[in-house]
Amino acid sequence: MKQIPIGEMNYQEKDSVGWLTFPAFERLSFLHHAFSTRLGGISSGEFSSMNLSFGRGDPRETVEENYRRFCAAAGFPFESLTASAQDHHTVVRRVSAAERGVGITRPRDRESVDGLITDDPSVTLVTYYADCTPLFFADPIHRAVGLGHSGWRGTVAGMGACMVRRMAVEFGTRPEELLVAIGPSIGACCYEVDEAVRQEFAVQEALDPDSFFYRAPREKYRLDLWEANRRILIQAGVLPEHITTAGICTQCNSRLLWSHRATGGRRGGLAAFLRVLSKEEENGD
Ligand SMILES: [Zn+2]
């Protein structure tokens, strides 16, 4: 299998399907994780080729076949997938066997789910991206995991902290035991926003918004979502040394990754995958 470092992640490839992993999460033997790329699917035109977003105009059967190919290459059981229903809010849903297939082979059953958590090895969490920030959570003590979708609206609403709190309630997770990875998304190099966005963050003085906003020409700002999310996680009790940031900008890498801004919205979608292994699987039985 090919393995090439990119940013703070590793690019892996099998049967022409490419995906990214975090070294800090590869070391955790109780879970399996991946972040998709544009490579290795069967979609054509503006969706070429690994599009994992339903409902953007790519035929459903094509997207489903992309999932099958991705799962076969990256090692996830296709039947175990359960997807979010993202709308830039902070609803976190705990899922288990009953939700297998939701949002993939079965219709969505909820309107708003931007975060998924589980400790059940029978499901694989799936969340979608194309510039927004993916947050991966791992609690090795309680063998629990989570995925959170955090664009600027989710970030200003404290999505990272919502995930930490909900995992504490559901699994007894202690923030200082959590490992968190901040995935590929649009970087401060490319992410221009206007004054209204800066104002939304300005009231959260404890986060020191000046540390993640940069002045840009024409009354605009550039927003560093990675640093904003990192600060929110630390404020929620996650230890700085337990946070990994991919440092990979989707817009700068738009040949490898889907970027909403780079494509003007004519695009497919990336997905994050995260699953807890059973103890038997972990021990290789
Ligand atoms: Zn960039």
mmCIF file of C-alpha atoms and ligand atoms in Angstrom:
data_model
loop_
_atom_site.group_PDB
_atom_site.id
_atom_site.type_symbol
_atom_site.label_atom_id
_atom_site.label_comp_id
_atom_site.label_asym_id
_atom_site.label_seq_id
_atom_site.Cartn_x
_atom_site.Cartn_y
_atom_site.Cartn_z
ATOM 1 C CA MET A 1 0.000 0.000 0.000
ATOM 2 C CA LYS A 2 1.275 3.476 -0.946
ATOM 3 C CA GLN A 3 1.782 5.865 1.996
ATOM 4 C CA ILE A 4 2.871 9.498 1.515
ATOM 5 C CA PRO A 5 2.943 12.259 4.175
ATOM 6 C CA ILE A 6 0.803 15.334 3.450
ATOM 7 C CA GLY A 7 0.580 18.046 6.100
ATOM 8 C CA GLU A 8 0.319 16.204 9.428
ATOM 9 C CA MET A 9 -1.521 13.275 7.808
ATOM 10 C CA ASN A 10 -0.626 10.228 5.706
ATOM 11 C CA TYR A 11 -2.003 9.657 2.216
ATOM 12 C CA GLN A 12 -2.800 6.001 1.588
ATOM 13 C CA GLU A 13 -3.945 4.313 -1.601
ATOM 14 C CA LYS A 14 -5.351 0.904 -2.500
ATOM 15 C CA ASP A 15 -7.113 -0.176 -5.718
ATOM 16 C CA SER A 16 -6.839 3.498 -6.932
ATOM 17 C CA VAL A 17 -8.853 4.722 -3.901
ATOM 18 C CA GLY A 18 -6.974 7.372 -1.914
ATOM 19 C CA TRP A 19 -7.592 8.447 1.693
ATOM 20 C CA LEU A 20 -5.913 10.309 4.549
ATOM 21 C CA THR A 21 -5.195 9.219 8.120
ATOM 22 C CA PHE A 22 -3.761 10.853 11.256
ATOM 23 C CA PRO A 23 -0.645 9.185 12.716
ATOM 24 C CA ALA A 24 -1.955 10.014 16.231
ATOM 25 C CA PHE A 25 -5.130 7.999 15.489
ATOM 26 C CA GLU A 26 -3.321 5.181 13.641
ATOM 27 C CA ARG A 27 -1.613 4.478 16.974
ATOM 28 C CA LEU A 28 -5.006 3.873 18.642
ATOM 29 C CA SER A 29 -5.629 0.156 18.134
ATOM 30 C CA PHE A 30 -9.275 0.319 19.314
ATOM 31 C CA LEU A 31 -10.482 2.366 16.347
ATOM 32 C CA HIS A 32 -10.320 2.652 12.561
ATOM 33 C CA HIS A 33 -10.531 6.031 10.816
ATOM 34 C CA ALA A 34 -10.155 7.657 7.383
ATOM 35 C CA PHE A 35 -10.815 10.887 5.487
ATOM 36 C CA SER A 36 -11.684 10.491 1.802
ATOM 37 C CA THR A 37 -10.144 12.265 -1.219
ATOM 38 C CA ARG A 38 -11.399 12.845 -4.789
ATOM 39 C CA LEU A 39 -9.555 9.746 -5.996
ATOM 40 C CA GLY A 40 -10.857 6.282 -6.829
ATOM 41 C CA GLY A 41 -14.589 6.701 -7.447
ATOM 42 C CA ILE A 42 -16.730 6.146 -10.544
ATOM 43 C CA SER A 43 -18.453 9.574 -10.702
ATOM 44 C CA SER A 44 -17.854 11.757 -13.764
ATOM 45 C CA GLY A 45 -17.901 15.435 -14.733
ATOM 46 C CA GLU A 46 -17.944 17.856 -11.803
ATOM 47 C CA PHE A 47 -18.231 14.884 -9.397
ATOM 48 C CA SER A 48 -15.108 13.139 -10.706
ATOM 49 C CA SER A 49 -14.447 10.822 -9.233
ATOM 50 C CA MET A 50 -14.909 9.906 -5.525
ATOM 51 C CA ASN A 51 -18.071 11.819 -4.646
ATOM 52 C CA LEU A 52 -19.578 10.737 -1.312
ATOM 53 C CA SER A 53 -22.365 13.359 -1.177
ATOM 54 C CA PHE A 54 -25.921 12.311 -1.974
ATOM 55 C CA GLY A 55 -28.326 14.939 -3.259
ATOM 56 C CA ARG A 56 -25.958 17.119 -5.294
ATOM 57 C CA GLY A 57 -27.079 15.742 -8.672
ATOM 58 C CA ASP A 58 -24.861 12.687 -8.933
ATOM 59 C CA PRO A 59 -27.005 9.528 -9.398
ATOM 60 C CA ARG A 60 -27.698 7.733 -6.104
ATOM 61 C CA GLU A 61 -26.442 4.368 -7.429
ATOM 62 C CA THR A 62 -23.156 6.005 -8.424
ATOM 63 C CA VAL A 63 -22.590 7.542 -4.989
ATOM 64 C CA GLU A 64 -23.493 4.237 -3.334
ATOM 65 C CA GLU A 65 -20.974 2.414 -5.522
ATOM 66 C CA ASN A 66 -18.357 5.006 -4.484
ATOM 67 C CA TYR A 67 -19.087 4.163 -0.840
ATOM 68 C CA ARG A 68 -18.727 0.448 -1.599
ATOM 69 C CA ARG A 69 -15.361 1.012 -3.281
ATOM 70 C CA PHE A 70 -14.147 3.317 -0.522
ATOM 71 C CA CYS A 71 -15.159 0.828 2.189
ATOM 72 C CA ALA A 72 -13.560 -2.112 0.373
ATOM 73 C CA ALA A 73 -10.258 -0.258 -0.048
ATOM 74 C CA ALA A 74 -10.062 1.484 3.336
ATOM 75 C CA GLY A 75 -11.430 -1.481 5.318
ATOM 76 C CA PHE A 76 -14.863 -0.407 6.614
ATOM 77 C CA PRO A 77 -17.909 -2.734 6.591
ATOM 78 C CA PHE A 78 -20.293 -1.044 4.098
ATOM 79 C CA GLU A 79 -23.411 -2.224 5.988
ATOM 80 C CA SER A 80 -22.172 -0.525 9.185
ATOM 81 C CA LEU A 81 -22.209 3.051 7.809
ATOM 82 C CA THR A 82 -24.477 5.625 9.440
ATOM 83 C CA ALA A 83 -24.426 9.247 8.280
ATOM 84 C CA SER A 84 -25.122 12.694 9.707
ATOM 85 C CA ALA A 85 -27.711 15.197 8.439
ATOM 86 C CA GLN A 86 -25.655 18.379 8.546
ATOM 87 C CA ASP A 87 -27.154 21.844 8.654
ATOM 88 C CA HIS A 88 -24.508 23.939 10.482
ATOM 89 C CA HIS A 89 -26.030 23.502 13.942
ATOM 90 C CA THR A 90 -24.654 21.591 16.925
ATOM 91 C CA VAL A 91 -27.028 18.669 17.437
ATOM 92 C CA VAL A 92 -25.035 15.589 18.446
ATOM 93 C CA ARG A 93 -26.605 12.164 18.007
ATOM 94 C CA ARG A 94 -25.574 8.947 19.732
ATOM 95 C CA VAL A 95 -25.936 6.059 17.285
ATOM 96 C CA SER A 96 -25.849 2.269 17.539
ATOM 97 C CA ALA A 97 -26.911 -0.823 15.574
ATOM 98 C CA ALA A 98 -30.451 0.514 14.980
ATOM 99 C CA GLU A 99 -29.008 3.358 12.854
ATOM 100 C CA ARG A 100 -26.973 1.154 10.486
ATOM 101 C CA GLY A 101 -27.539 2.365 6.920
ATOM 102 C CA VAL A 102 -29.253 5.646 7.879
ATOM 103 C CA GLY A 103 -28.349 8.332 5.338
ATOM 104 C CA ILE A 104 -26.615 5.788 3.082
ATOM 105 C CA THR A 105 -28.881 2.904 2.026
ATOM 106 C CA ARG A 106 -31.827 4.056 4.182
ATOM 107 C CA PRO A 107 -33.362 7.556 4.226
ATOM 108 C CA ARG A 108 -32.278 10.112 6.800
ATOM 109 C CA ASP A 109 -34.550 9.971 9.841
ATOM 110 C CA ARG A 110 -33.655 13.375 11.333
ATOM 111 C CA GLU A 111 -33.362 16.926 10.028
ATOM 112 C CA SER A 112 -30.364 18.201 11.934
ATOM 113 C CA VAL A 113 -27.343 16.150 13.044
ATOM 114 C CA ASP A 114 -23.901 17.742 12.807
ATOM 115 C CA GLY A 115 -22.223 15.401 15.269
ATOM 116 C CA LEU A 116 -22.237 11.622 15.706
ATOM 117 C CA ILE A 117 -20.925 9.626 18.658
ATOM 118 C CA THR A 118 -20.851 5.920 19.492
ATOM 119 C CA ASP A 119 -19.195 3.172 21.487
ATOM 120 C CA ASP A 120 -20.856 0.455 19.378
ATOM 121 C CA PRO A 121 -18.523 -1.503 17.028
ATOM 122 C CA SER A 122 -21.465 -2.384 14.756
ATOM 123 C CA VAL A 123 -21.635 1.159 13.301
ATOM 124 C CA THR A 124 -19.227 3.356 11.338
ATOM 125 C CA LEU A 125 -19.782 7.108 11.728
ATOM 126 C CA VAL A 126 -19.858 9.158 8.493
ATOM 127 C CA THR A 127 -19.869 12.981 8.221
ATOM 128 C CA TYR A 128 -19.490 15.210 5.103
ATOM 129 C CA TYR A 129 -17.129 18.009 4.077
ATOM 130 C CA ALA A 130 -15.993 20.335 1.303
ATOM 131 C CA ASP A 131 -14.147 23.187 3.174
ATOM 132 C CA CYS A 132 -15.791 22.936 6.642
ATOM 133 C CA THR A 133 -13.710 21.505 9.474
ATOM 134 C CA PRO A 134 -13.952 17.824 10.470
ATOM 135 C CA LEU A 135 -13.333 17.044 14.138
ATOM 136 C CA PHE A 136 -12.376 13.454 15.111
ATOM 137 C CA PHE A 137 -12.735 12.409 18.789
ATOM 138 C CA ALA A 138 -11.335 9.311 20.489
ATOM 139 C CA ASP A 139 -11.795 8.213 24.111
ATOM 140 C CA PRO A 140 -9.493 5.206 24.568
ATOM 141 C CA ILE A 141 -10.634 4.623 28.178
ATOM 142 C CA HIS A 142 -14.313 4.103 27.334
ATOM 143 C CA ARG A 143 -13.696 2.906 23.745
ATOM 144 C CA ALA A 144 -15.904 5.673 22.382
ATOM 145 C CA VAL A 145 -15.543 7.903 19.303
ATOM 146 C CA GLY A 146 -17.163 10.926 17.677
ATOM 147 C CA LEU A 147 -17.190 13.009 14.496
ATOM 148 C CA GLY A 148 -18.219 16.668 14.444
ATOM 149 C CA HIS A 149 -18.835 18.996 11.476
ATOM 150 C CA SER A 150 -17.596 22.487 12.306
ATOM 151 C CA GLY A 151 -17.803 25.198 9.654
ATOM 152 C CA TRP A 152 -17.732 28.806 10.828
ATOM 153 C CA ARG A 153 -21.309 28.635 12.143
ATOM 154 C CA GLY A 154 -20.636 25.388 14.007
ATOM 155 C CA THR A 155 -17.360 26.792 15.293
ATOM 156 C CA VAL A 156 -18.906 29.994 16.623
ATOM 157 C CA ALA A 157 -21.570 27.846 18.327
ATOM 158 C CA GLY A 158 -18.840 25.749 19.972
ATOM 159 C CA MET A 159 -19.335 22.423 18.145
ATOM 160 C CA GLY A 160 -16.091 21.031 19.580
ATOM 161 C CA ALA A 161 -17.241 21.757 23.144
ATOM 162 C CA CYS A 162 -20.698 20.286 22.423
ATOM 163 C CA MET A 163 -19.032 17.026 21.366
ATOM 164 C CA VAL A 164 -16.850 16.936 24.499
ATOM 165 C CA ARG A 165 -19.839 17.530 26.779
ATOM 166 C CA ARG A 166 -22.066 14.975 25.083
ATOM 167 C CA MET A 167 -19.382 12.267 25.202
ATOM 168 C CA ALA A 168 -19.014 13.008 28.929
ATOM 169 C CA VAL A 169 -22.756 12.511 29.439
ATOM 170 C CA GLU A 170 -23.084 9.383 27.286
ATOM 171 C CA PHE A 171 -19.838 7.533 27.994
ATOM 172 C CA GLY A 172 -18.343 9.157 31.084
ATOM 173 C CA THR A 173 -15.560 10.608 28.911
ATOM 174 C CA ARG A 174 -13.165 12.929 30.737
ATOM 175 C CA PRO A 175 -11.945 15.789 28.502
ATOM 176 C CA GLU A 176 -8.338 15.250 29.562
ATOM 177 C CA GLU A 177 -8.507 11.662 28.288
ATOM 178 C CA LEU A 178 -9.815 12.647 24.850
ATOM 179 C CA LEU A 179 -7.683 12.683 21.728
ATOM 180 C CA VAL A 180 -8.905 15.047 19.029
ATOM 181 C CA ALA A 181 -7.863 15.525 15.407
ATOM 182 C CA ILE A 182 -8.766 18.597 13.337
ATOM 183 C CA GLY A 183 -9.053 17.463 9.720
ATOM 184 C CA PRO A 184 -8.505 19.028 6.283
ATOM 185 C CA SER A 185 -10.609 22.121 5.589
ATOM 186 C CA ILE A 186 -10.223 25.586 4.090
ATOM 187 C CA GLY A 187 -7.198 27.221 5.738
ATOM 188 C CA ALA A 188 -6.456 30.768 6.831
ATOM 189 C CA CYS A 189 -4.434 31.000 3.591
ATOM 190 C CA CYS A 190 -7.703 31.000 1.583
ATOM 191 C CA TYR A 191 -10.695 31.524 3.855
ATOM 192 C CA GLU A 192 -11.845 35.112 3.405
ATOM 193 C CA VAL A 193 -14.854 36.257 5.455
ATOM 194 C CA ASP A 194 -16.517 39.599 6.052
ATOM 195 C CA GLU A 195 -16.901 41.775 9.135
ATOM 196 C CA ALA A 196 -20.233 40.135 10.069
ATOM 197 C CA VAL A 197 -18.491 36.799 10.656
ATOM 198 C CA ARG A 198 -15.785 38.437 12.767
ATOM 199 C CA GLN A 199 -18.471 40.148 14.846
ATOM 200 C CA GLU A 200 -20.076 36.779 15.649
ATOM 201 C CA PHE A 201 -16.798 35.621 17.200
ATOM 202 C CA ALA A 202 -15.909 38.990 18.765
ATOM 203 C CA VAL A 203 -18.247 38.507 21.735
ATOM 204 C CA GLN A 204 -16.340 35.371 22.779
ATOM 205 C CA GLU A 205 -13.453 37.277 24.299
ATOM 206 C CA ALA A 206 -12.115 34.273 26.231
ATOM 207 C CA LEU A 207 -11.240 32.642 22.891
ATOM 208 C CA ASP A 208 -9.124 35.680 21.910
ATOM 209 C CA PRO A 209 -10.573 35.987 18.365
ATOM 210 C CA ASP A 210 -7.640 38.221 17.354
ATOM 211 C CA SER A 211 -5.516 35.074 17.437
ATOM 212 C CA PHE A 212 -7.446 33.473 14.579
ATOM 213 C CA PHE A 213 -8.579 36.456 12.440
ATOM 214 C CA TYR A 214 -6.207 38.207 10.044
ATOM 215 C CA ARG A 215 -6.881 41.426 8.187
ATOM 216 C CA ALA A 216 -7.335 41.071 4.426
ATOM 217 C CA PRO A 217 -7.800 43.736 1.726
ATOM 218 C CA ARG A 218 -11.176 45.419 1.040
ATOM 219 C CA GLU A 219 -12.525 45.296 4.626
ATOM 220 C CA LYS A 220 -12.290 41.502 4.668
ATOM 221 C CA TYR A 221 -10.705 39.097 7.122
ATOM 222 C CA ARG A 222 -9.102 35.709 6.863
ATOM 223 C CA LEU A 223 -10.336 33.185 9.402
ATOM 224 C CA ASP A 224 -8.223 30.354 10.816
ATOM 225 C CA LEU A 225 -10.862 27.721 11.654
ATOM 226 C CA TRP A 226 -8.194 25.255 12.808
ATOM 227 C CA GLU A 227 -6.956 27.604 15.525
ATOM 228 C CA ALA A 228 -10.501 28.653 16.492
ATOM 229 C CA ASN A 229 -11.511 24.999 16.934
ATOM 230 C CA ARG A 230 -8.291 24.218 18.808
ATOM 231 C CA ARG A 231 -8.987 27.028 21.278
ATOM 232 C CA ILE A 232 -12.588 25.893 21.794
ATOM 233 C CA LEU A 233 -11.408 22.335 22.509
ATOM 234 C CA ILE A 234 -8.804 23.534 25.025
ATOM 235 C CA GLN A 235 -11.426 25.713 26.712
ATOM 236 C CA ALA A 236 -13.600 22.555 26.988
ATOM 237 C CA GLY A 237 -10.804 20.756 28.841
ATOM 238 C CA VAL A 238 -8.975 18.899 26.048
ATOM 239 C CA LEU A 239 -5.204 18.928 26.599
ATOM 240 C CA PRO A 240 -3.214 20.853 23.934
ATOM 241 C CA GLU A 241 -0.855 17.881 23.544
ATOM 242 C CA HIS A 242 -3.862 15.672 22.717
ATOM 243 C CA ILE A 243 -4.896 17.784 19.705
ATOM 244 C CA THR A 244 -3.546 17.120 16.195
ATOM 245 C CA THR A 245 -4.206 19.555 13.348
ATOM 246 C CA ALA A 246 -3.942 18.226 9.780
ATOM 247 C CA GLY A 247 -2.756 21.565 8.420
ATOM 248 C CA ILE A 248 -4.177 20.704 4.983
ATOM 249 C CA CYS A 249 -6.163 23.378 3.125
ATOM 250 C CA THR A 250 -8.921 22.007 0.869
ATOM 251 C CA GLN A 251 -8.817 25.016 -1.461
ATOM 252 C CA CYS A 252 -5.014 24.859 -1.897
ATOM 253 C CA ASN A 253 -5.321 21.092 -2.516
ATOM 254 C CA SER A 254 -8.474 21.130 -4.626
ATOM 255 C CA ARG A 255 -7.156 18.512 -7.078
ATOM 256 C CA LEU A 256 -6.921 16.026 -4.224
ATOM 257 C CA LEU A 257 -9.804 17.241 -2.001
ATOM 258 C CA TRP A 258 -13.257 18.694 -2.645
ATOM 259 C CA SER A 259 -13.385 22.443 -1.995
ATOM 260 C CA HIS A 260 -16.679 24.328 -2.183
ATOM 261 C CA ARG A 261 -14.914 27.630 -2.766
ATOM 262 C CA ALA A 262 -12.378 26.331 -5.298
ATOM 263 C CA THR A 263 -15.134 24.789 -7.448
ATOM 264 C CA GLY A 264 -17.718 27.564 -7.042
ATOM 265 C CA GLY A 265 -20.022 24.960 -5.526
ATOM 266 C CA ARG A 266 -19.929 22.582 -8.519
ATOM 267 C CA ARG A 267 -18.481 19.685 -6.631
ATOM 268 C CA GLY A 268 -18.760 16.344 -4.917
ATOM 269 C CA GLY A 269 -18.248 15.727 -1.217
ATOM 270 C CA LEU A 270 -15.594 14.303 1.081
ATOM 271 C CA ALA A 271 -16.433 12.115 4.064
ATOM 272 C CA ALA A 272 -14.858 11.287 7.409
ATOM 273 C CA PHE A 273 -15.160 7.680 8.628
ATOM 274 C CA LEU A 274 -14.685 6.540 12.207
ATOM 275 C CA ARG A 275 -15.425 3.221 13.874
ATOM 276 C CA VAL A 276 -14.709 1.506 17.188
ATOM 277 C CA LEU A 277 -13.329 -2.016 16.775
ATOM 278 C CA SER A 278 -14.627 -4.889 18.869
ATOM 279 C CA LYS A 279 -12.092 -6.290 21.358
ATOM 280 C CA GLU A 280 -11.887 -9.462 19.227
ATOM 281 C CA GLU A 281 -11.050 -7.408 16.113
ATOM 282 C CA GLU A 282 -8.506 -5.353 18.038
ATOM 283 C CA ASN A 283 -6.765 -8.496 19.211
ATOM 284 C CA GLY A 284 -6.827 -9.906 15.673
ATOM 285 C CA ASP A 285 -9.056 -12.906 16.534
HETATM 286 ZN ZN ZN B 1 -5.364 27.528 1.221
#
